[in-house]
Coordinates of C-alpha atoms in Angstrom, one line a residue:
Chain D
A1 CA -16.3 2.9 -7.4
Q2 CA -13.8 4.7 -6.1
S3 CA -10.2 5.5 -7.6
V4 CA -6.6 7.4 -8.0
A5 CA -5.0 8.4 -11.1
Q6 CA -1.7 8.6 -11.3
P7 CA -1.2 9.9 -15.3
E8 CA 2.5 10.2 -15.5
D9 CA 4.9 6.7 -15.9
Q10 CA 7.8 8.6 -15.6
V11 CA 9.2 12.0 -13.8
N12 CA 12.8 13.4 -14.1
V13 CA 14.2 16.3 -12.2
A14 CA 17.0 17.6 -11.8
E15 CA 18.0 17.4 -8.1
G16 CA 17.7 21.2 -6.2
N17 CA 14.5 21.4 -8.7
P18 CA 11.4 21.5 -7.8
L19 CA 9.1 18.7 -8.2
T20 CA 5.6 17.6 -8.5
V21 CA 3.9 14.3 -8.6
K22 CA 0.6 14.2 -9.7
C23 CA -3.1 12.3 -8.2
T24 CA -6.2 12.6 -9.2
Y25 CA -8.7 10.7 -7.9
S26 CA -12.4 10.0 -7.6
V27 CA -14.3 9.2 -4.7
S28 CA -18.4 9.5 -3.0
G29 CA -18.4 11.0 0.1
N30 CA -14.8 12.5 1.8
P31 CA -11.7 11.4 1.2
Y32 CA -9.1 9.6 2.8
L33 CA -5.6 10.4 0.7
F34 CA -2.1 9.1 1.1
W35 CA 1.4 9.0 -0.4
Y36 CA 3.5 5.9 -0.3
V37 CA 6.7 6.0 -1.3
Q38 CA 8.8 2.3 -2.7
Y39 CA 12.6 2.1 -2.7
P40 CA 13.9 -1.2 -4.9
N41 CA 12.9 -4.4 -3.4
R42 CA 11.1 -2.9 -0.5
G43 CA 7.9 -2.3 0.8
L44 CA 6.2 0.9 0.8
Q45 CA 7.2 4.0 2.9
F46 CA 4.0 6.1 4.5
L47 CA 4.8 9.6 3.0
L48 CA 1.7 11.7 4.1
K49 CA -2.3 11.4 4.4
Y50 CA -5.0 14.2 4.0
I51 CA -8.0 13.2 5.9
T52 CA -9.9 17.2 6.6
G53 CA -8.7 20.4 7.8
D54 CA -5.4 22.4 5.9
N55 CA -5.5 22.0 1.8
L56 CA -1.1 21.1 2.7
V57 CA -0.8 18.8 3.9
K58 CA 3.1 18.2 4.9
G59 CA 5.0 15.1 5.4
S60 CA 8.7 12.8 5.8
Y61 CA 11.4 14.3 3.7
G62 CA 10.4 17.3 3.0
F63 CA 7.5 16.1 1.1
E64 CA 4.1 18.1 0.9
A65 CA 1.1 17.7 -0.6
E66 CA -1.8 19.4 -2.1
F67 CA -5.5 18.7 -1.4
N68 CA -7.6 20.4 -4.1
K69 CA -11.4 19.0 -3.7
S70 CA -12.5 21.1 -7.0
Q71 CA -10.1 20.1 -9.4
T72 CA -10.3 16.4 -7.6
S73 CA -5.9 16.0 -6.9
F74 CA -3.8 15.3 -4.4
H75 CA -0.2 16.1 -6.4
L76 CA 2.9 15.6 -4.2
K77 CA 5.4 18.5 -4.2
K78 CA 8.5 18.7 -3.4
P79 CA 11.1 22.6 -3.1
S80 CA 14.7 20.8 -3.7
A81 CA 14.6 17.4 -5.4
L82 CA 16.9 15.1 -3.8
V83 CA 19.3 12.0 -5.8
S84 CA 18.0 9.8 -3.2
D85 CA 14.1 10.9 -3.8
S86 CA 14.2 8.3 -6.7
A87 CA 12.1 5.7 -6.1
L88 CA 8.7 4.3 -7.4
Y89 CA 5.7 6.8 -5.9
F90 CA 2.3 5.6 -5.1
C91 CA -1.2 7.7 -4.0
A92 CA -3.9 5.9 -2.6
V93 CA -7.5 6.6 -1.3
R94 CA -8.5 5.1 1.7
E95 CA -12.4 2.7 1.1
S96 CA -15.2 3.9 3.3
Q97 CA -15.9 0.5 4.2
G98 CA -14.0 -2.2 3.9
G99 CA -10.7 -0.8 5.3
K100 CA -8.7 -1.1 2.2
L101 CA -6.1 1.2 -0.2
I102 CA -6.9 1.2 -3.2
F103 CA -3.6 2.8 -4.8
G104 CA -2.5 4.7 -8.2
Q105 CA -0.8 2.9 -10.8
G106 CA 2.9 5.0 -9.3
T107 CA 5.5 7.1 -10.6
E108 CA 8.5 6.5 -11.0
L109 CA 9.9 9.6 -10.0
S110 CA 14.2 9.7 -11.2
V111 CA 16.5 13.5 -10.3
K112 CA 19.2 12.9 -11.3
P113 CA 22.1 15.5 -10.2
Chain K
E1 CA 9.7 0.6 17.5
A2 CA 9.6 -2.4 15.5
G3 CA 7.7 -2.0 12.2
V4 CA 5.3 -4.6 10.6
T5 CA 7.7 -8.4 9.2
Q6 CA 7.1 -10.3 6.6
S7 CA 8.6 -14.1 6.5
P8 CA 10.3 -15.5 3.7
T9 CA 11.7 -12.9 2.4
H10 CA 11.9 -15.2 -1.0
L11 CA 9.9 -18.3 -1.7
I12 CA 10.2 -20.2 -4.6
K13 CA 7.8 -23.0 -5.1
T14 CA 6.5 -24.6 -8.2
R15 CA 2.4 -25.3 -9.8
G16 CA 0.1 -25.9 -7.4
Q17 CA 2.6 -26.2 -4.8
Q18 CA 0.8 -24.5 -1.3
A19 CA 2.6 -20.8 -0.1
T20 CA 2.5 -19.6 3.1
L21 CA 3.4 -16.1 3.9
R22 CA 4.1 -14.3 7.3
C23 CA 3.0 -11.4 9.0
S24 CA 3.9 -9.6 12.6
P25 CA 2.2 -6.4 13.0
I26 CA 3.4 -3.5 14.8
S27 CA 2.6 -3.5 18.6
G28 CA -0.4 -3.0 19.4
H29 CA -1.9 -2.9 15.9
T30 CA -5.1 -5.0 15.1
S31 CA -5.2 -5.2 11.8
V32 CA -3.1 -6.3 9.2
Y33 CA -3.9 -6.1 5.6
W34 CA -2.0 -8.9 2.1
Y35 CA -1.9 -7.0 -1.2
Q36 CA -0.5 -8.8 -3.8
Q37 CA 2.4 -6.5 -6.3
A38 CA 2.7 -8.2 -9.6
L39 CA 5.1 -7.1 -12.2
G40 CA 2.3 -4.3 -15.0
L41 CA -1.1 -5.4 -12.6
G42 CA 0.1 -2.8 -9.8
L43 CA -0.6 -2.6 -5.7
Q44 CA -4.3 -4.8 -5.6
F45 CA -6.0 -5.8 -2.4
L46 CA -6.3 -9.0 -1.0
L47 CA -7.4 -9.2 2.3
W48 CA -7.7 -7.3 5.4
Y49 CA -8.9 -9.0 9.3
D50 CA -9.2 -7.2 12.3
E51 CA -9.4 -8.9 15.8
G52 CA -8.6 -12.4 14.5
E53 CA -12.0 -11.9 11.9
E54 CA -11.0 -11.7 8.0
R55 CA -13.4 -8.4 7.2
N56 CA -13.0 -8.0 3.7
R57 CA -11.2 -9.6 1.1
G58 CA -10.6 -7.9 -3.1
N59 CA -11.6 -10.2 -6.2
F60 CA -9.3 -13.1 -5.8
P61 CA -10.1 -16.9 -6.3
P62 CA -10.7 -18.6 -3.2
R63 CA -7.4 -20.0 -3.2
F64 CA -5.8 -17.3 -1.0
S65 CA -6.8 -17.7 2.5
G66 CA -4.9 -16.4 5.5
R67 CA -5.7 -16.5 9.2
Q68 CA -5.2 -13.6 11.8
F69 CA -3.9 -15.4 14.9
P70 CA -4.9 -14.0 18.5
N71 CA -1.5 -12.0 18.9
Y72 CA -3.2 -10.2 16.0
S73 CA -0.1 -11.6 13.8
S74 CA -1.4 -13.0 9.8
E75 CA -0.2 -16.2 7.4
L76 CA -1.7 -15.9 4.4
N77 CA -1.8 -18.7 2.1
V78 CA -2.2 -19.4 -2.1
N79 CA -3.3 -22.7 -2.8
A80 CA -2.9 -25.2 -6.5
L81 CA 0.4 -22.4 -7.2
E82 CA -0.4 -20.9 -10.4
L83 CA 2.3 -19.1 -12.8
E84 CA 0.5 -16.3 -12.5
D85 CA 0.8 -15.7 -8.8
S86 CA 4.2 -15.0 -8.6
A87 CA 4.4 -11.9 -6.7
L88 CA 5.9 -9.5 -4.4
Y89 CA 2.9 -9.7 -1.5
L90 CA 2.7 -7.2 0.7
C91 CA 1.8 -6.4 4.6
A92 CA 0.5 -3.9 7.0
S93 CA -0.6 -3.4 8.9
S94 CA -2.9 0.2 11.3
S95 CA -4.7 0.4 14.9
A96 CA -8.3 0.6 15.7
G97 CA -9.5 -1.4 12.9
L98 CA -12.8 -1.7 14.0
A99 CA -12.4 -0.4 17.1
G100 CA -11.8 3.1 15.4
G101 CA -15.0 2.9 13.1
Y102 CA -15.3 1.2 9.6
G103 CA -14.6 5.0 8.7
S104 CA -11.1 4.7 10.4
Y105 CA -8.5 6.6 9.1
N106 CA -5.6 6.0 10.5
E107 CA -2.5 5.1 7.7
Q108 CA -0.9 1.5 7.5
F109 CA 2.4 1.0 7.5
F110 CA 3.6 -2.0 5.1
G111 CA 6.1 -4.3 5.5
P112 CA 8.9 -5.4 3.2
G113 CA 7.2 -8.2 1.2
T114 CA 7.5 -12.3 0.5
R115 CA 8.8 -12.4 -3.2
L116 CA 7.1 -15.6 -4.9
T117 CA 8.2 -16.7 -7.1
V118 CA 6.5 -19.6 -9.0
L119 CA 8.5 -22.1 -11.4

């Protein structure tokens, strides 16, 4: 069965510092990985995806993610955090046959001024 | 380009009633997905529709059902509501469902959700 795990419920970062939100995955076959962000009382916004190719994927709002096959990880990164980045972040893997996204439990990112 | 829209924004029902939630996908998208985001349970997949057919369903009882219309909009129906059905219901759409193969990896775009409260 495919799954993703986000080992940290909360990440606290000072504004201007780099941020990392961790995600590990377990899949059979090639992983199709996604990051989404959710602001309070809102739906999910797509940030980026990894399908194949370059291990460093660039996405929206200055975010990027690094795919590491040997460590089965897909960590989300940003060089310089903004207060407005504070939100709930979800890592997801696309089920190969069933179409659905399987989500991690989410990581609450808090960026303080 | 308009995003995924959902209605109503909020819905309050009592136990045993039925709820109907609606979703309009992004123009050109043929696949619609429904997810439940309940407190403490995270995001769980409910249903996937493509080209008017139900393609997959998650681990939910049969009282959760839906359909997709010829214009690709979709409806989620929840019968015999229970207190634990209280949640944010999210609809998402993507392009090239079956047409892109079951392995299609197009991203899903989400609507703002319908907050269902069961009293």
